[in-house]
Amino acid sequence: MGDDQRGDAGQGTYVEEGAAFTRDENYISDRITADGASGWPVEAGRYRLVAARACPWANRTLIVRRLLGLEDALSLGLCGPTHDQRSWTFDLDPGGVDPVLKIPRLQDAYFARYPDYPRGITVPAIVEESSGKVVTNDFKQMTLDFSTQWTALHRDGAPELYPEGMRDEMDALMQTIHVDVNNGVYKAGFAGSQEAYDAAFLALFARLDELSERLSTRRFLMGDTITEADVRLFTTLARFDAVYHGHFKCNRTKLTEMPVLWAYARDLFQTPGFGDTTDFRQIKQHYYIVHRDVNPTGIVPLGPDTSVWLTPHGREELGGRPFGDGTPPPPVRESEAVDPAGRA
């Protein structure tokens, strides 16, 4: 299994003594596009998004799908927060079987297309419902395609999350966030040497300080409105105090001790699409139970207190319009609501 699987789905050994953590970023690169050039055309009801609330990469797809209103076009299957050595599993569903794909393990969709698939069985993944075959697990491209290729199926009032005139700047910013923050916490947590850990730790907090400075004068990363860049940063910030600060030794400061980033994170959390797709209980269960070489006992901490995410953030003073010319998404549908216990 690939390193990406080690970091996000618990396969095999996480920490290799003396080595730096390297993520396997070779994903299934097929894309679902408006013109169907790759053989996978955008089509309502054809595909199923398989995600897990525990996973930050999958959490991005849940947020973007909801913001753009793709719930009716793209069905959702949710894996549980823990799994065995083989694959993410559908243990949240009756009988442990996905009700649409009729499979107990996500690996079944991968093997349906590639019987000898050699890499990690990762979420998020998009599966063709009729064939049961995985189409793509390229999480970076997936959400960009939701914004640019699935436009005919967007809800009325869907925000523009990947504005054409900002893409060069956004792409560069999102890459630095990925290297030093999104993946940076993993490089610290799975470091196999003091030197590798030190380098990841220093790069992480240097980048967080830089982002804090950027956000001190603008409400969102690209200015007045929410974009894909904010989605990508949020899912790491949402897990910071609950997991990365202690479990991954990213402990220079807690998120709650970084005033600008903490206010920014609360602003997003209280925006429809962000907090209502975040399940703190599943997040903690995944990291603390699955990563046994980091946390051998498997004990899940009771804290921190998550009610603080609902306290006033004051970011309105910076102005801005979170959804630009669009509108907030409607209330989350009951079948996809986060268990209240996961918000406590």
Coordinates of C-alpha atoms in Angstrom, one line a residue:
M1 CA 0.0 0.0 0.0
G2 CA 1.2 3.5 -0.7
D3 CA 2.3 6.2 1.8
D4 CA -0.9 8.1 1.3
Q5 CA -2.7 5.0 2.6
R6 CA -0.4 4.9 5.5
G7 CA -1.2 8.5 6.4
D8 CA -4.9 8.4 5.9
A9 CA -6.3 4.9 6.0
G10 CA -4.1 3.2 8.5
Q11 CA -2.5 0.6 6.3
G12 CA 0.7 -1.0 7.6
T13 CA 3.4 0.9 9.5
Y14 CA 3.2 4.6 9.8
V15 CA 6.5 5.6 11.2
E16 CA 9.7 4.3 9.6
E17 CA 12.6 4.9 11.9
G18 CA 15.1 7.4 10.5
A19 CA 12.9 8.4 7.6
A20 CA 10.8 11.4 6.7
F21 CA 7.2 10.8 5.8
T22 CA 6.6 10.9 2.1
R23 CA 3.0 10.8 0.8
D24 CA 2.3 8.7 -2.3
E25 CA 0.5 11.2 -4.5
N26 CA 0.0 8.9 -7.5
Y27 CA -3.8 8.9 -7.7
I28 CA -6.2 7.6 -10.3
S29 CA -6.2 10.6 -12.6
D30 CA -9.4 10.1 -14.6
R31 CA -11.7 13.1 -14.5
I32 CA -15.4 13.4 -14.7
T33 CA -15.9 16.3 -17.1
A34 CA -18.7 18.2 -18.9
D35 CA -17.6 17.0 -22.3
G36 CA -16.8 13.4 -21.2
A37 CA -13.4 13.5 -22.9
S38 CA -11.9 11.0 -20.5
G39 CA -14.9 8.7 -20.9
W40 CA -16.6 9.8 -17.7
P41 CA -19.2 12.5 -18.5
V42 CA -20.9 14.6 -15.8
E43 CA -24.3 13.0 -15.4
A44 CA -26.8 13.3 -12.6
G45 CA -27.3 10.0 -10.7
R46 CA -24.5 8.2 -12.3
Y47 CA -21.8 8.4 -9.7
R48 CA -21.4 8.0 -5.9
L49 CA -19.0 10.0 -3.8
V50 CA -17.5 7.8 -1.1
A51 CA -16.1 9.8 1.8
A52 CA -15.4 9.6 5.5
R53 CA -16.0 12.5 7.9
A54 CA -12.8 11.6 9.7
C55 CA -10.5 12.3 6.8
P56 CA -9.5 15.9 6.0
W57 CA -9.1 15.2 2.3
A58 CA -12.6 13.7 2.1
N59 CA -14.1 16.4 4.3
R60 CA -13.2 18.9 1.5
T61 CA -15.5 17.1 -0.9
L62 CA -18.3 17.1 1.6
I63 CA -18.0 20.8 2.0
V64 CA -17.8 21.6 -1.7
R65 CA -20.6 19.2 -2.7
R66 CA -22.8 21.0 -0.1
L67 CA -21.8 24.5 -1.0
L68 CA -22.5 23.9 -4.7
G69 CA -25.7 22.0 -4.1
L70 CA -24.7 18.7 -5.8
E71 CA -26.5 16.4 -3.3
D72 CA -29.2 15.4 -5.8
A73 CA -26.7 14.9 -8.6
L74 CA -24.0 13.0 -6.7
S75 CA -25.0 10.5 -4.1
L76 CA -23.0 10.0 -0.9
G77 CA -21.6 6.9 0.8
L78 CA -19.9 7.3 4.2
C79 CA -17.3 5.0 5.6
G80 CA -16.8 4.8 9.3
P81 CA -14.0 6.5 11.2
T82 CA -12.0 3.3 11.9
H83 CA -11.1 0.4 9.6
D84 CA -8.9 -2.7 9.4
Q85 CA -5.6 -3.3 7.6
R86 CA -7.4 -3.9 4.2
S87 CA -9.7 -1.0 3.5
W88 CA -12.1 1.7 4.6
T89 CA -15.3 0.0 5.5
F90 CA -19.0 0.8 5.5
D91 CA -19.6 0.0 9.1
L92 CA -22.0 2.9 9.6
D93 CA -24.5 1.2 7.3
P94 CA -26.9 -1.6 8.3
G95 CA -25.0 -4.9 7.9
G96 CA -21.8 -3.0 7.2
V97 CA -22.7 -2.8 3.5
D98 CA -23.1 0.4 1.4
P99 CA -26.8 0.5 0.4
V100 CA -26.2 1.6 -3.2
L101 CA -22.9 -0.1 -4.1
K102 CA -23.7 -3.3 -2.1
I103 CA -20.1 -3.7 -1.0
P104 CA -18.7 -3.9 2.6
R105 CA -15.3 -2.4 1.7
L106 CA -14.2 0.4 -0.5
Q107 CA -11.5 -1.8 -1.9
D108 CA -14.2 -3.7 -3.7
A109 CA -14.8 -0.7 -6.0
Y110 CA -11.0 -0.3 -6.6
F111 CA -10.6 -4.0 -7.4
A112 CA -13.7 -4.0 -9.7
R113 CA -11.7 -1.7 -12.0
Y114 CA -8.2 -2.7 -11.2
P115 CA -8.0 -6.3 -9.9
D116 CA -4.4 -5.9 -8.9
Y117 CA -4.6 -2.3 -7.7
P118 CA -1.3 -1.8 -5.8
R119 CA -1.7 1.5 -4.0
G120 CA -3.7 2.7 -1.0
I121 CA -7.5 2.4 -0.8
T122 CA -8.1 6.0 -0.1
V123 CA -11.1 8.3 0.4
P124 CA -12.5 10.3 -1.1
A125 CA -13.3 8.2 -4.2
I126 CA -16.0 8.5 -6.8
V127 CA -17.5 5.3 -8.0
E128 CA -19.8 4.6 -11.0
E129 CA -22.9 3.2 -9.5
S130 CA -23.9 0.9 -12.3
S131 CA -20.5 -0.8 -12.7
G132 CA -19.3 -0.5 -9.1
K133 CA -15.9 0.6 -10.5
V134 CA -13.9 3.4 -9.0
V135 CA -13.5 6.4 -11.3
T136 CA -11.0 8.6 -9.5
N137 CA -9.5 9.2 -6.0
D138 CA -7.6 12.4 -7.0
F139 CA -8.9 14.5 -4.2
K140 CA -7.2 17.7 -5.3
Q141 CA -8.7 17.7 -8.8
M142 CA -12.0 16.3 -7.6
T143 CA -13.3 19.5 -5.9
L144 CA -11.9 21.7 -8.6
D145 CA -14.0 19.7 -11.1
F146 CA -17.0 20.0 -8.9
S147 CA -16.7 23.8 -9.4
T148 CA -15.8 23.9 -13.1
Q149 CA -17.2 20.8 -14.7
W150 CA -20.4 20.2 -12.8
T151 CA -21.8 23.7 -13.3
A152 CA -24.9 22.5 -15.1
L153 CA -25.9 20.7 -12.0
H154 CA -25.1 23.4 -9.4
R155 CA -27.9 24.8 -7.3
D156 CA -29.2 28.3 -7.9
G157 CA -27.0 30.7 -6.0
A158 CA -24.0 28.4 -5.9
P159 CA -20.9 30.3 -5.0
E160 CA -17.9 30.6 -7.3
L161 CA -15.2 28.7 -5.4
Y162 CA -12.5 28.7 -8.1
P163 CA -12.8 32.1 -9.8
E164 CA -11.1 32.1 -13.2
G165 CA -9.2 35.3 -12.7
M166 CA -7.7 34.2 -9.4
R167 CA -6.6 30.6 -10.4
D168 CA -2.9 31.2 -10.8
E169 CA -2.6 32.9 -7.4
M170 CA -4.9 30.4 -5.8
D171 CA -3.1 27.4 -7.2
A172 CA 0.2 28.7 -5.8
L173 CA -1.3 29.4 -2.4
M174 CA -3.0 26.1 -2.2
Q175 CA 0.2 24.3 -3.1
T176 CA 2.1 25.9 -0.3
I177 CA -0.7 25.2 2.1
H178 CA -0.7 21.6 1.0
V179 CA 3.0 21.1 1.4
D180 CA 3.5 22.9 4.8
V181 CA 0.1 22.7 6.5
N182 CA -2.3 20.0 5.1
N183 CA 0.5 17.5 4.6
G184 CA 2.9 19.2 7.0
V185 CA 1.0 18.0 10.1
Y186 CA 1.5 14.4 8.8
K187 CA 5.2 15.0 8.1
A188 CA 5.5 16.0 11.7
G189 CA 3.3 13.2 13.1
F190 CA 4.9 10.4 11.1
A191 CA 8.5 11.6 11.2
G192 CA 10.9 8.8 11.8
S193 CA 13.8 11.0 12.9
Q194 CA 14.2 14.1 15.1
E195 CA 15.6 16.0 12.1
A196 CA 12.6 15.2 9.9
Y197 CA 10.2 16.2 12.7
D198 CA 12.0 19.4 13.4
A199 CA 11.9 20.5 9.8
A200 CA 8.2 19.7 9.4
F201 CA 7.3 21.5 12.7
L202 CA 9.2 24.6 11.8
A203 CA 7.8 24.8 8.2
L204 CA 4.3 24.2 9.5
F205 CA 4.3 27.0 12.0
A206 CA 6.2 29.4 9.8
R207 CA 3.4 28.9 7.2
L208 CA 0.7 29.3 9.8
D209 CA 2.2 32.6 10.9
E210 CA 2.3 33.7 7.3
L211 CA -1.3 32.8 6.8
S212 CA -2.3 34.6 10.0
E213 CA -0.6 37.7 8.7
R214 CA -2.5 37.4 5.4
L215 CA -5.8 36.9 7.1
S216 CA -5.3 39.9 9.5
T217 CA -6.5 42.3 6.8
R218 CA -8.9 40.2 4.7
R219 CA -11.7 38.0 5.8
F220 CA -10.9 35.0 3.6
L221 CA -7.7 33.8 1.9
M222 CA -8.5 35.4 -1.5
G223 CA -10.3 38.4 -0.2
D224 CA -14.0 39.1 0.4
T225 CA -15.4 35.7 -0.5
I226 CA -15.0 32.0 0.3
T227 CA -13.0 30.0 -2.2
E228 CA -11.5 26.5 -2.6
A229 CA -8.4 27.7 -0.8
D230 CA -10.5 28.3 2.4
V231 CA -12.0 24.9 2.2
R232 CA -8.5 23.3 2.0
L233 CA -7.2 25.2 5.0
F234 CA -10.3 24.8 7.1
T235 CA -10.2 21.0 7.2
T236 CA -6.7 21.0 8.8
L237 CA -7.6 23.8 11.2
A238 CA -10.7 21.9 12.3
R239 CA -8.5 19.0 13.4
F240 CA -5.7 21.0 14.9
D241 CA -6.4 21.1 18.6
A242 CA -8.4 17.8 18.6
V243 CA -5.7 15.8 16.9
Y244 CA -2.6 17.5 15.5
H245 CA -1.5 19.5 18.5
G246 CA -1.0 16.4 20.7
H247 CA -1.2 13.3 18.5
F248 CA 1.1 14.7 15.8
K249 CA 3.2 16.8 18.2
C250 CA 2.4 20.0 16.5
N251 CA 2.4 21.7 19.8
R252 CA 4.1 25.1 19.6
T253 CA 0.7 26.7 20.0
K254 CA -2.9 25.5 19.8
L255 CA -5.3 26.9 17.2
T256 CA -7.2 28.6 20.0
E257 CA -3.9 30.4 20.9
M258 CA -3.5 31.9 17.4
P259 CA -6.0 34.7 17.5
V260 CA -6.4 35.5 13.8
L261 CA -6.5 31.9 12.6
W262 CA -8.8 30.9 15.4
A263 CA -11.3 33.7 14.6
Y264 CA -11.1 32.8 10.9
A265 CA -11.7 29.1 11.6
R266 CA -14.7 29.9 13.7
D267 CA -16.1 32.2 11.0
L268 CA -15.9 29.3 8.5
F269 CA -17.2 26.7 11.0
Q270 CA -20.3 28.8 11.6
T271 CA -20.9 29.1 7.8
P272 CA -23.3 26.5 6.3
G273 CA -21.3 23.7 4.7
F274 CA -18.3 23.8 7.0
G275 CA -19.3 23.1 10.6
D276 CA -22.3 21.0 9.6
T277 CA -20.0 18.5 7.8
T278 CA -17.5 18.3 10.7
D279 CA -17.7 15.4 13.1
F280 CA -15.2 15.8 15.9
R281 CA -16.0 12.5 17.5
Q282 CA -15.2 10.6 14.3
I283 CA -12.1 12.7 13.7
K284 CA -10.7 11.7 17.1
Q285 CA -11.7 8.1 16.7
H286 CA -9.9 7.8 13.4
Y287 CA -6.5 9.2 14.4
Y288 CA -6.3 7.9 18.0
I289 CA -7.6 4.4 17.3
V290 CA -6.1 3.7 13.9
H291 CA -2.6 5.1 14.4
R292 CA -1.5 2.5 16.9
D293 CA 2.2 3.1 16.5
V294 CA 1.6 6.8 17.4
N295 CA -0.9 6.0 20.1
P296 CA -0.4 2.3 21.1
T297 CA -3.2 2.2 23.7
G298 CA -5.9 3.4 21.3
I299 CA -7.3 5.7 24.0
V300 CA -9.4 8.5 22.5
P301 CA -9.1 11.8 24.5
L302 CA -12.4 13.3 25.8
G303 CA -11.3 16.9 25.1
P304 CA -11.0 19.5 23.9
D305 CA -14.3 21.3 24.5
T306 CA -15.8 21.9 21.0
S307 CA -18.5 24.3 22.2
V308 CA -15.9 27.1 21.7
W309 CA -16.3 26.8 18.0
L310 CA -19.7 28.5 18.3
T311 CA -18.4 31.6 20.1
P312 CA -18.5 35.0 18.4
H313 CA -15.5 35.5 16.0
G314 CA -15.8 39.2 15.1
R315 CA -14.6 38.6 11.5
E316 CA -17.7 40.5 10.2
E317 CA -15.7 43.7 10.9
L318 CA -13.5 43.0 7.9
G319 CA -16.6 43.1 5.7
G320 CA -16.9 40.8 2.7
R321 CA -19.6 38.6 1.4
P322 CA -18.9 34.9 2.2
F323 CA -20.9 33.6 -0.9
G324 CA -20.2 36.5 -3.2
D325 CA -23.1 36.9 -5.6
G326 CA -24.4 33.6 -4.5
T327 CA -26.4 32.5 -1.5
P328 CA -25.9 30.1 1.5
P329 CA -26.8 26.5 0.9
P330 CA -30.2 25.3 2.3
P331 CA -30.2 23.4 5.6
V332 CA -28.4 20.1 5.5
R333 CA -30.7 17.3 4.6
E334 CA -31.6 15.0 7.6
S335 CA -30.1 11.9 6.0
E336 CA -26.7 13.6 5.8
A337 CA -26.7 15.5 9.1
V338 CA -23.8 15.0 11.5
D339 CA -24.7 13.1 14.6
P340 CA -25.1 15.6 17.4
A341 CA -22.7 13.6 19.5
G342 CA -20.1 14.4 16.9
R343 CA -20.5 18.1 17.4
A344 CA -20.1 17.8 21.2

